[in-house]
CSV table of C-alpha atoms and ligand atoms in Angstrom, one decimal:
chain,number,residue,atom,x,y,z
K,28,MET,CA,89.0,64.8,120.8
K,29,LYS,CA,86.2,66.8,120.2
K,30,GLU,CA,83.1,66.3,118.0
K,31,GLN,CA,82.8,68.5,115.1
K,32,GLY,CA,78.9,69.0,116.0
K,33,GLU,CA,80.2,71.1,119.2
K,34,LEU,CA,82.0,73.2,116.9
K,35,GLN,CA,79.6,76.0,116.7
K,36,GLY,CA,79.2,77.5,112.8
K,37,ASN,CA,81.7,75.5,112.0
K,38,GLU,CA,80.2,74.5,108.5
K,39,HIS,CA,83.9,75.0,106.4
K,40,ILE,CA,85.9,72.5,108.2
K,41,ARG,CA,89.3,72.7,106.0
K,42,GLU,CA,89.7,69.5,103.7
K,43,GLU,CA,93.5,68.6,104.5
K,44,ASN,CA,95.7,68.9,101.7
K,45,SER,CA,95.1,65.6,99.4
K,46,GLY,CA,98.7,65.9,97.7
K,47,GLU,CA,97.4,66.6,94.9
K,48,SER,CA,98.9,68.6,92.8
K,49,GLU,CA,97.0,71.2,91.1
K,50,PRO,CA,97.6,74.7,89.9
K,51,HIS,CA,98.1,77.2,92.7
K,52,PRO,CA,97.9,80.6,92.2
K,53,ALA,CA,101.3,81.1,94.2
K,54,ASP,CA,103.3,79.0,91.2
K,55,SER,CA,103.1,81.7,88.9
K,56,LEU,CA,104.6,84.4,91.8
K,57,SER,CA,108.4,83.6,91.5
K,58,SER,CA,108.2,85.9,87.6
K,59,ASP,CA,105.9,88.5,89.4
K,60,PHE,CA,108.6,89.0,91.9
K,61,ARG,CA,111.9,89.1,89.6
K,62,GLY,CA,114.1,92.3,89.7
K,63,LEU,CA,111.7,93.8,92.2
K,64,LYS,CA,113.0,95.3,94.8
K,65,VAL,CA,111.4,94.3,98.2
K,66,LEU,CA,112.0,94.9,101.8
K,67,VAL,CA,111.2,92.8,104.4
K,68,THR,CA,111.2,94.0,108.4
K,69,GLY,CA,111.9,91.9,110.5
K,70,GLY,CA,113.5,90.0,108.2
K,71,MET,CA,116.4,87.7,110.2
K,72,GLY,CA,113.0,85.9,112.2
K,73,PHE,CA,111.5,83.3,112.0
K,74,ILE,CA,108.6,84.2,109.0
K,75,GLY,CA,110.6,87.0,108.0
K,76,SER,CA,113.9,85.2,106.9
K,77,ASN,CA,111.7,82.6,105.1
K,78,LEU,CA,110.2,85.2,102.9
K,79,ALA,CA,113.8,86.5,102.3
K,80,ARG,CA,115.5,83.5,101.5
K,81,ARG,CA,112.7,82.5,98.5
K,82,LEU,CA,112.4,86.0,97.0
K,83,ALA,CA,116.4,86.2,97.1
K,84,ASP,CA,115.9,82.9,94.6
K,85,TRP,CA,112.9,84.3,92.8
K,86,GLY,CA,115.1,87.3,91.9
K,87,SER,CA,113.8,90.0,93.6
K,88,GLU,CA,116.5,92.3,95.3
K,89,VAL,CA,116.3,91.7,98.5
K,90,VAL,CA,117.1,94.4,101.9
K,91,VAL,CA,115.9,93.0,105.4
K,92,VAL,CA,115.7,95.9,107.9
K,93,ASP,CA,116.0,94.0,111.4
K,94,SER,CA,116.9,95.5,114.7
K,95,ILE,CA,117.9,91.7,115.7
K,96,GLU,CA,116.1,92.1,119.3
K,97,PRO,CA,117.0,89.9,122.1
K,98,ASN,CA,113.7,87.3,122.7
K,99,THR,CA,112.7,86.9,119.1
K,100,GLY,CA,113.3,84.8,116.6
K,101,ALA,CA,116.2,86.9,115.1
K,102,ASN,CA,118.8,84.2,114.3
K,103,PRO,CA,121.8,85.2,111.7
K,104,ALA,CA,121.7,81.3,110.8
K,105,ASN,CA,118.3,81.8,109.8
K,106,LEU,CA,120.2,84.2,106.5
K,107,ARG,CA,123.2,81.5,106.6
K,108,GLY,CA,124.4,81.1,102.7
K,109,PHE,CA,122.4,84.6,101.8
K,110,ASP,CA,125.3,87.2,102.1
K,111,ASP,CA,125.6,87.5,98.6
K,112,ARG,CA,121.9,87.6,97.8
K,113,ILE,CA,120.5,89.7,100.8
K,114,LYS,CA,121.6,93.1,102.1
K,115,ILE,CA,121.1,93.2,106.1
K,116,CYS,CA,120.4,96.5,107.5
K,117,LYS,CA,120.4,96.3,111.3
K,118,LEU,CA,117.9,98.9,112.0
K,119,ASN,CA,115.1,99.3,114.6
K,120,LEU,CA,112.3,100.6,112.8
K,121,ARG,CA,111.3,103.5,115.2
K,122,ASP,CA,114.5,105.0,113.6
K,123,CYS,CA,113.7,104.7,110.0
K,124,SER,CA,112.6,108.5,109.6
K,125,GLU,CA,116.7,108.5,109.9
K,126,THR,CA,117.3,106.2,106.9
K,127,THR,CA,113.9,107.2,104.7
K,128,GLU,CA,116.1,106.8,101.3
K,129,LEU,CA,116.0,102.8,102.0
K,130,PHE,CA,112.9,103.4,101.5
K,131,GLU,CA,113.0,104.3,98.0
K,132,CYS,CA,112.0,102.8,95.0
K,133,GLN,CA,111.1,99.6,97.2
K,134,ASP,CA,108.2,97.9,94.8
K,135,VAL,CA,107.1,95.7,97.8
K,136,ILE,CA,107.3,96.0,101.8
K,137,PHE,CA,106.9,93.0,103.6
K,138,ASN,CA,106.4,94.4,107.3
K,139,LEU,CA,107.2,91.7,110.0
K,140,ALA,CA,109.2,93.2,112.0
K,141,GLY,CA,107.4,93.1,115.5
K,142,ARG,CA,107.9,91.1,119.4
K,143,VAL,CA,105.6,88.2,119.1
K,144,SER,CA,105.8,86.8,123.0
K,145,HIS,CA,102.6,87.5,124.5
K,146,ILE,CA,103.7,87.1,128.2
K,147,ASP,CA,106.9,89.3,127.6
K,148,SER,CA,104.6,92.2,126.8
K,149,MET,CA,103.1,91.8,130.5
K,150,THR,CA,105.5,92.0,131.8
K,151,ASP,CA,108.0,94.4,129.7
K,152,PRO,CA,104.8,96.5,128.3
K,153,LEU,CA,107.1,100.0,127.2
K,154,SER,CA,109.4,97.8,124.7
K,155,ASP,CA,106.4,95.8,122.5
K,156,LEU,CA,104.6,98.9,122.6
K,157,SER,CA,107.8,100.6,120.9
K,158,ALA,CA,108.4,97.6,118.7
K,159,ASN,CA,105.0,96.5,118.3
K,160,VAL,CA,103.4,100.2,117.7
K,161,HIS,CA,106.2,103.5,117.6
K,162,GLY,CA,108.1,101.2,114.8
K,163,HIS,CA,105.3,100.9,112.2
K,164,LEU,CA,104.2,104.5,112.3
K,165,ALA,CA,107.4,105.3,111.7
K,166,LEU,CA,107.8,102.6,108.9
K,167,LEU,CA,103.9,104.3,107.4
K,168,GLU,CA,105.4,108.0,107.7
K,169,ALA,CA,108.7,106.4,105.8
K,170,CYS,CA,106.5,105.0,103.2
K,171,ARG,CA,104.1,107.9,103.0
K,172,ARG,CA,106.9,110.6,102.6
K,173,ARG,CA,109.3,108.4,100.4
K,174,ALA,CA,107.4,105.1,99.2
K,175,PRO,CA,104.1,105.6,98.8
K,176,LYS,CA,103.3,103.8,95.9
K,177,ALA,CA,105.2,100.7,97.4
K,178,ARG,CA,102.6,97.9,98.3
K,179,ILE,CA,102.9,97.1,102.4
K,180,VAL,CA,102.2,93.5,103.7
K,181,PHE,CA,101.8,94.0,107.3
K,182,ALA,CA,101.5,90.4,109.7
K,183,SER,CA,98.8,91.0,112.3
K,184,THR,CA,98.1,88.4,114.6
K,185,ARG,CA,94.7,86.2,115.2
K,186,GLN,CA,95.9,87.2,119.1
K,187,ILE,CA,94.0,90.4,118.4
K,188,TYR,CA,90.1,88.8,118.6
K,189,GLY,CA,90.9,87.5,122.2
K,190,LYS,CA,89.3,85.1,123.8
K,191,PRO,CA,86.5,84.0,120.2
K,192,ASN,CA,83.0,84.2,121.6
K,193,THR,CA,82.6,81.4,118.3
K,194,CYS,CA,84.9,79.7,115.9
K,195,PRO,CA,85.5,79.9,113.3
K,196,VAL,CA,86.7,83.5,114.1
K,197,GLY,CA,85.6,85.8,110.9
K,198,GLU,CA,87.6,89.2,109.8
K,199,ASP,CA,84.2,90.6,111.2
K,200,HIS,CA,84.5,89.0,114.5
K,201,PRO,CA,85.2,92.1,117.5
K,202,LEU,CA,88.7,92.7,118.6
K,203,GLN,CA,89.1,92.0,122.5
K,204,PRO,CA,92.4,91.1,123.3
K,205,VAL,CA,93.6,89.8,125.9
K,206,ASP,CA,96.8,90.9,126.9
K,207,ILE,CA,99.2,94.3,126.0
K,208,ASN,CA,100.9,92.5,122.9
K,209,GLY,CA,97.1,91.8,121.7
K,210,ILE,CA,96.4,95.9,121.9
K,211,HIS,CA,99.4,96.8,120.4
K,212,LYS,CA,98.7,94.7,117.4
K,213,VAL,CA,95.2,96.1,117.0
K,214,ALA,CA,97.0,99.9,116.8
K,215,ALA,CA,99.8,99.1,114.4
K,216,GLU,CA,96.8,96.8,112.3
K,217,ALA,CA,94.7,100.3,112.6
K,218,TYR,CA,97.5,102.4,111.4
K,219,HIS,CA,98.0,100.0,108.1
K,220,SER,CA,93.9,100.6,107.3
K,221,LEU,CA,94.4,104.5,108.1
K,222,TYR,CA,97.1,104.9,105.8
K,223,HIS,CA,95.3,103.1,103.0
K,224,ARG,CA,92.5,104.8,103.8
K,225,ILE,CA,93.6,108.7,104.0
K,226,HIS,CA,96.7,108.4,102.1
K,227,GLY,CA,95.4,106.0,99.4
K,228,MET,CA,98.4,103.6,100.2
K,229,GLN,CA,98.8,99.8,98.6
K,230,ILE,CA,98.6,97.8,102.3
K,231,VAL,CA,97.4,94.7,102.8
K,232,SER,CA,96.9,92.7,106.8
K,233,LEU,CA,97.1,89.3,107.2
K,234,ARG,CA,96.2,87.9,110.8
K,235,LEU,CA,98.3,84.6,111.1
K,236,THR,CA,97.4,82.2,113.4
K,237,ASN,CA,99.9,79.8,114.6
K,238,THR,CA,102.8,79.4,112.2
K,239,TYR,CA,105.9,77.2,112.4
K,240,GLY,CA,108.4,76.1,110.5
K,241,PRO,CA,112.0,75.5,109.3
K,242,ARG,CA,113.9,78.4,111.2
K,243,MET,CA,111.4,79.1,113.8
K,244,ARG,CA,112.3,79.7,117.8
K,245,VAL,CA,112.7,76.7,119.1
K,246,LYS,CA,114.7,77.5,122.6
K,247,ASP,CA,111.6,78.6,124.5
K,248,ALA,CA,108.1,79.2,124.1
K,249,ARG,CA,108.2,82.6,123.1
K,250,GLN,CA,106.8,83.0,119.1
K,251,THR,CA,104.8,79.7,119.9
K,252,PHE,CA,103.9,76.8,122.4
K,253,LEU,CA,105.0,74.5,118.9
K,254,GLY,CA,108.3,76.2,119.4
K,255,ILE,CA,109.5,74.6,122.7
K,256,TRP,CA,107.2,71.8,122.1
K,257,LEU,CA,109.7,70.7,118.3
K,258,ARG,CA,112.9,70.7,121.0
K,259,ARG,CA,111.5,69.0,123.1
K,260,ALA,CA,110.4,66.2,121.0
K,261,LEU,CA,114.0,66.0,118.9
K,262,ASP,CA,115.5,66.0,122.7
K,263,GLY,CA,113.8,62.6,123.9
K,264,ASP,CA,112.4,64.8,126.5
K,265,ALA,CA,108.6,65.6,128.5
K,266,ILE,CA,106.1,68.2,126.4
K,267,GLU,CA,104.0,70.0,128.8
K,268,VAL,CA,100.5,70.6,127.6
K,269,TRP,CA,98.8,72.7,129.1
K,270,GLY,CA,94.8,72.1,129.6
K,271,GLY,CA,95.0,69.9,126.0
K,272,ASP,CA,91.5,70.4,124.9
K,273,GLN,CA,91.8,73.9,123.4
K,274,MET,CA,91.4,74.2,119.6
K,275,ARG,CA,94.1,75.2,117.4
K,276,ASP,CA,95.2,75.5,113.7
K,277,LEU,CA,98.7,75.9,112.3
K,278,THR,CA,99.9,77.4,109.4
K,279,TYR,CA,102.8,76.1,108.0
K,280,VAL,CA,105.5,78.8,107.4
K,281,ASP,CA,105.6,78.3,103.2
K,282,ASP,CA,101.6,78.8,103.0
K,283,ALA,CA,101.9,81.4,105.0
K,284,LEU,CA,104.8,82.9,102.3
K,285,ASP,CA,102.5,82.2,99.7
K,286,ALA,CA,99.9,84.5,101.2
K,287,PHE,CA,102.3,87.1,101.6
K,288,CYS,CA,103.7,87.4,98.1
K,289,LEU,CA,99.4,86.8,96.8
K,290,ALA,CA,98.4,89.7,99.4
K,291,ALA,CA,101.2,92.1,97.6
K,292,THR,CA,99.9,91.3,94.3
K,293,CYS,CA,96.5,90.9,93.7
K,294,PRO,CA,94.8,93.5,93.3
K,295,ALA,CA,92.1,93.6,94.7
K,296,ALA,CA,93.3,92.5,98.1
K,297,GLN,CA,94.6,95.9,98.5
K,298,GLY,CA,93.5,97.7,101.1
K,299,ARG,CA,92.0,94.3,102.5
K,300,ILE,CA,92.4,93.2,106.0
K,301,PHE,CA,92.8,88.8,105.4
K,302,ASN,CA,92.5,85.7,108.0
K,303,VAL,CA,95.4,83.2,107.3
K,304,GLY,CA,94.2,80.0,108.7
K,305,GLY,CA,96.0,76.2,107.5
K,306,SER,CA,95.6,73.0,108.9
K,307,PRO,CA,91.9,72.0,109.4
K,308,PRO,CA,91.7,72.4,113.6
K,309,LEU,CA,92.7,69.6,116.5
K,310,THR,CA,93.2,69.7,119.7
K,311,LEU,CA,96.7,70.7,121.1
K,312,LEU,CA,96.8,67.1,122.6
K,313,GLU,CA,96.1,65.8,119.4
K,314,LEU,CA,98.7,68.0,118.2
K,315,ALA,CA,101.1,67.0,120.7
K,316,GLU,CA,100.6,63.4,120.1
K,317,ILE,CA,100.9,63.2,116.0
K,318,LEU,CA,104.2,65.5,117.3
K,319,ILE,CA,106.2,62.7,119.4
K,320,ALA,CA,104.6,59.4,116.4
K,321,ILE,CA,106.1,61.3,113.8
K,322,ALA,CA,109.5,62.6,115.9
K,323,GLY,CA,109.1,59.4,117.5
K,324,ASN,CA,110.7,60.3,120.3
K,325,GLY,CA,109.4,62.4,123.5
K,326,ARG,CA,106.9,62.0,125.8
K,327,ILE,CA,103.6,64.2,126.8
K,328,GLU,CA,102.8,65.7,130.4
K,329,ILE,CA,99.1,67.4,131.3
K,330,LYS,CA,100.0,70.0,133.3
K,331,GLU,CA,97.3,73.0,134.8
K,332,PHE,CA,98.1,76.5,133.1
K,333,PRO,CA,100.6,78.3,135.2
K,334,PRO,CA,98.4,81.4,136.2
K,335,ASP,CA,100.4,83.8,134.8
K,336,HIS,CA,99.3,82.4,131.4
K,337,LYS,CA,95.5,80.6,132.2
K,338,ARG,CA,94.9,84.9,132.5
K,339,ILE,CA,95.6,85.4,128.9
K,340,ASP,CA,94.7,82.6,127.3
K,341,ILE,CA,92.3,83.1,124.7
K,342,GLY,CA,90.6,79.0,124.7
K,343,ASP,CA,90.4,77.8,121.3
K,344,TYR,CA,90.8,79.5,118.3
K,345,PHE,CA,91.3,78.8,114.5
K,346,ALA,CA,90.3,81.3,111.6
K,347,ASP,CA,87.6,81.1,109.3
K,348,ASP,CA,89.8,82.2,106.2
K,349,LYS,CA,87.3,82.0,102.9
K,350,LEU,CA,87.7,86.1,102.3
K,351,LEU,CA,91.6,85.3,101.8
K,352,ARG,CA,91.0,82.3,99.6
K,353,GLY,CA,88.1,83.9,97.5
K,354,ILE,CA,90.0,86.8,96.3
K,355,THR,CA,93.5,85.4,96.3
K,356,GLY,CA,92.8,82.2,95.3
K,357,TRP,CA,95.6,81.6,98.3
K,358,SER,CA,95.1,77.5,99.7
K,359,PRO,CA,96.9,76.1,102.4
K,360,ARG,CA,99.3,73.2,100.5
K,361,VAL,CA,101.6,71.7,103.2
K,362,ALA,CA,99.8,69.5,105.3
K,363,LEU,CA,100.5,69.2,108.5
K,364,ARG,CA,102.1,66.0,108.8
K,365,ASP,CA,104.0,67.1,105.9
K,366,GLY,CA,104.8,70.3,107.7
K,367,LEU,CA,106.2,69.0,111.5
K,368,THR,CA,108.6,66.6,109.3
K,369,ARG,CA,110.0,68.8,107.4
K,370,THR,CA,110.6,71.1,110.6
K,371,LEU,CA,112.0,68.2,112.3
K,372,GLU,CA,114.0,67.2,109.3
K,373,TYR,CA,115.2,70.8,109.9
K,374,PHE,CA,116.1,71.1,113.3
K,375,ARG,CA,117.8,67.8,113.2
K,376,HIS,CA,120.5,68.8,111.4
K,377,CYS,CA,121.1,72.5,112.9
K,378,LEU,CA,119.3,72.8,116.6
K,379,SER,CA,122.8,73.8,118.1
K,380,ASP,CA,121.8,76.9,115.6
K,381,TYR,CA,118.6,77.4,117.6
K,382,VAL,CA,119.3,76.5,121.7
Q,4,NAD,N1,105.2,83.3,114.4
Q,4,NAD,C1,103.4,82.9,114.5
Q,4,NAD,O1,103.0,81.9,114.9
Q,4,NAD,C2,103.1,84.1,114.4
Q,4,NAD,C3,101.5,84.3,114.9
Q,4,NAD,C4,100.8,85.5,114.4
Q,4,NAD,C5,101.8,86.5,114.1
Q,4,NAD,N2,102.7,86.6,113.6
Q,4,NAD,C6,103.2,88.0,113.3
Q,4,NAD,O2,104.6,88.2,112.8
Q,4,NAD,C7,105.5,88.5,112.5
Q,4,NAD,C8,106.7,87.9,112.6
Q,4,NAD,O3,107.0,86.9,113.0
Q,4,NAD,P1,107.7,85.6,113.9
Q,4,NAD,O4,107.5,84.7,114.4
Q,4,NAD,O5,108.6,85.5,112.3
Q,4,NAD,O6,108.4,86.8,114.7
Q,4,NAD,P2,109.8,86.6,115.0
Q,4,NAD,O7,110.4,86.9,116.3
Q,4,NAD,O8,110.9,85.2,114.7
Q,4,NAD,O9,110.8,87.8,114.2
Q,4,NAD,C9,110.5,89.3,114.6
Q,4,NAD,C10,111.5,89.6,114.3
Q,4,NAD,O10,111.9,91.3,114.0
Q,4,NAD,C11,112.3,91.8,114.7
Q,4,NAD,N3,112.2,93.5,115.2
Q,4,NAD,C12,111.3,93.5,116.4
Q,4,NAD,N4,111.2,94.3,116.4
Q,4,NAD,C13,111.7,95.6,115.3
Q,4,NAD,C14,112.1,96.9,115.2
Q,4,NAD,N5,111.2,97.8,116.2
Q,4,NAD,N6,112.2,97.5,114.4
Q,4,NAD,C15,113.4,96.0,113.7
Q,4,NAD,N7,113.1,95.3,113.7
Q,4,NAD,C16,112.3,94.5,114.8
Q,4,NAD,C17,112.8,90.7,115.5
Q,4,NAD,O11,114.7,91.1,116.0
Q,4,NAD,C18,112.6,89.5,114.6
Q,4,NAD,O12,113.9,89.2,113.9
Q,4,NAD,C19,105.1,89.7,113.6
Q,4,NAD,O13,104.9,90.6,113.5
Q,4,NAD,C20,104.0,89.1,114.7
Q,4,NAD,O14,103.7,89.4,115.2
Q,4,NAD,C21,103.3,85.7,114.2
C-alpha cells in the first residue's frame, strides 16, 4: 500500500462515509423532479438506466433516448419493470435533427449517451467519433433550436486528464488525453461549454471517475476493469490485476446520480465543469482484495499490462472534487464496501441477464 505521505498535494484525502445520516441536499430532490419532463440519453446503459429509474420513481415524465449500441452497457434488462413509466426511443443522437420534437418541452436533459471503451476507440476511432462527438453536437443543435431553456447535464470523464501530473486532480489540471476516446470527450465537453457561453444555455458537465453499481457491464472490461472483476469474483475465477499499485477512486452509482440531479437543479452550478470523486483512493490491488473478501470467492493474479493497454494507461488518478461539494453540497454517501456488497448482491440474482 502507498503511504499517504507519498501522495503529492493530497491534503484533502476524503473520509469514507461514516454511515451517520445527516441531511443531504439530494434528500429533497424528489419533489423538485416530480412532474418534470426529463430526457435521458444513453438511458438503456448503466448510469443512464439507474438515473431513469430513479426519476420515474420520483414522478418525472421520463423519455430515454438510446441507440442500443453493441459493446456498450445498453441492456434491455436495465429498464425491466418500467415499461409503463419510461418511454424508450431508439435513436442515435447523430440523427436527432430528424426528431427535434422529442426535445421540445423537456425541462431537463441528462446527456449520458456515449461509447466508453478506451481500447475500442483505438481500434475503431471513427465509430467513437460518431458517438462521442457528432452525436453530442447534433443533440446540442436540436436543443438550441427546440429546447433552449432545458437544463442539460453532460457526462464527461476523468479520462480527459490523461496521465495526471499530480493527484488529487483538480478541474484546472491540463487536458492531455492518452487515447481517442479521451480526445473525443474533450471535444464533446468543449461543445457543451460553448453552447452555454455563446447561446446562454444552462449546461453543466460532470467529469466522472470509475463508476460502479447494479446494471453495469460485467461481461468484459469495456466499461471498466471492475466489471469483469465483479463477474470473476462471482464465478470464483481469477481476477487479473495489471500492475496493482495504481491509485483509483470509485463512485457508487447512487452517488453519481445525486451529483447529476444536484447539478441540474443548482443555479450556481450552471455553466460549470465539476469533477465527481467518491470513495477515498486506494490501490487496484487493495480494491481486488476487498472485493474478494466481500464476495467470499475469487483469487488474484498479478499480471503485466498487455502492451495495447499499457500504451494508454493513465497511472494514478483520484479526483479533487471540492468544487462540486462546495457549490452543490454534494458528497458521496455510499462507502466502498457497502457499494461493492450491493453490487454483488444485485448480480448474484441476475448475472445471466448480463453475460
Ligand atoms: N461508467 C463509468 O465508469 C464512466 C466513467 C466516466 C464517464 N462515464 C460517462 O458516462 C456516460 C454513461 O456511461 P455508462 O457507464 O452508463 O455507459 P454505458 O455504455 O452503460 O451506456 C452508454 C449508453 O449510450 C448509448 N449510446 C452510445 N452512443 C449513442 C448514440 N450515438 N446515440 C444514442 N445512444 C448512444 C449506448 O447504447 C449505451 O446504452 C458515458 O458518456 C461515459 O463516457 C462513465
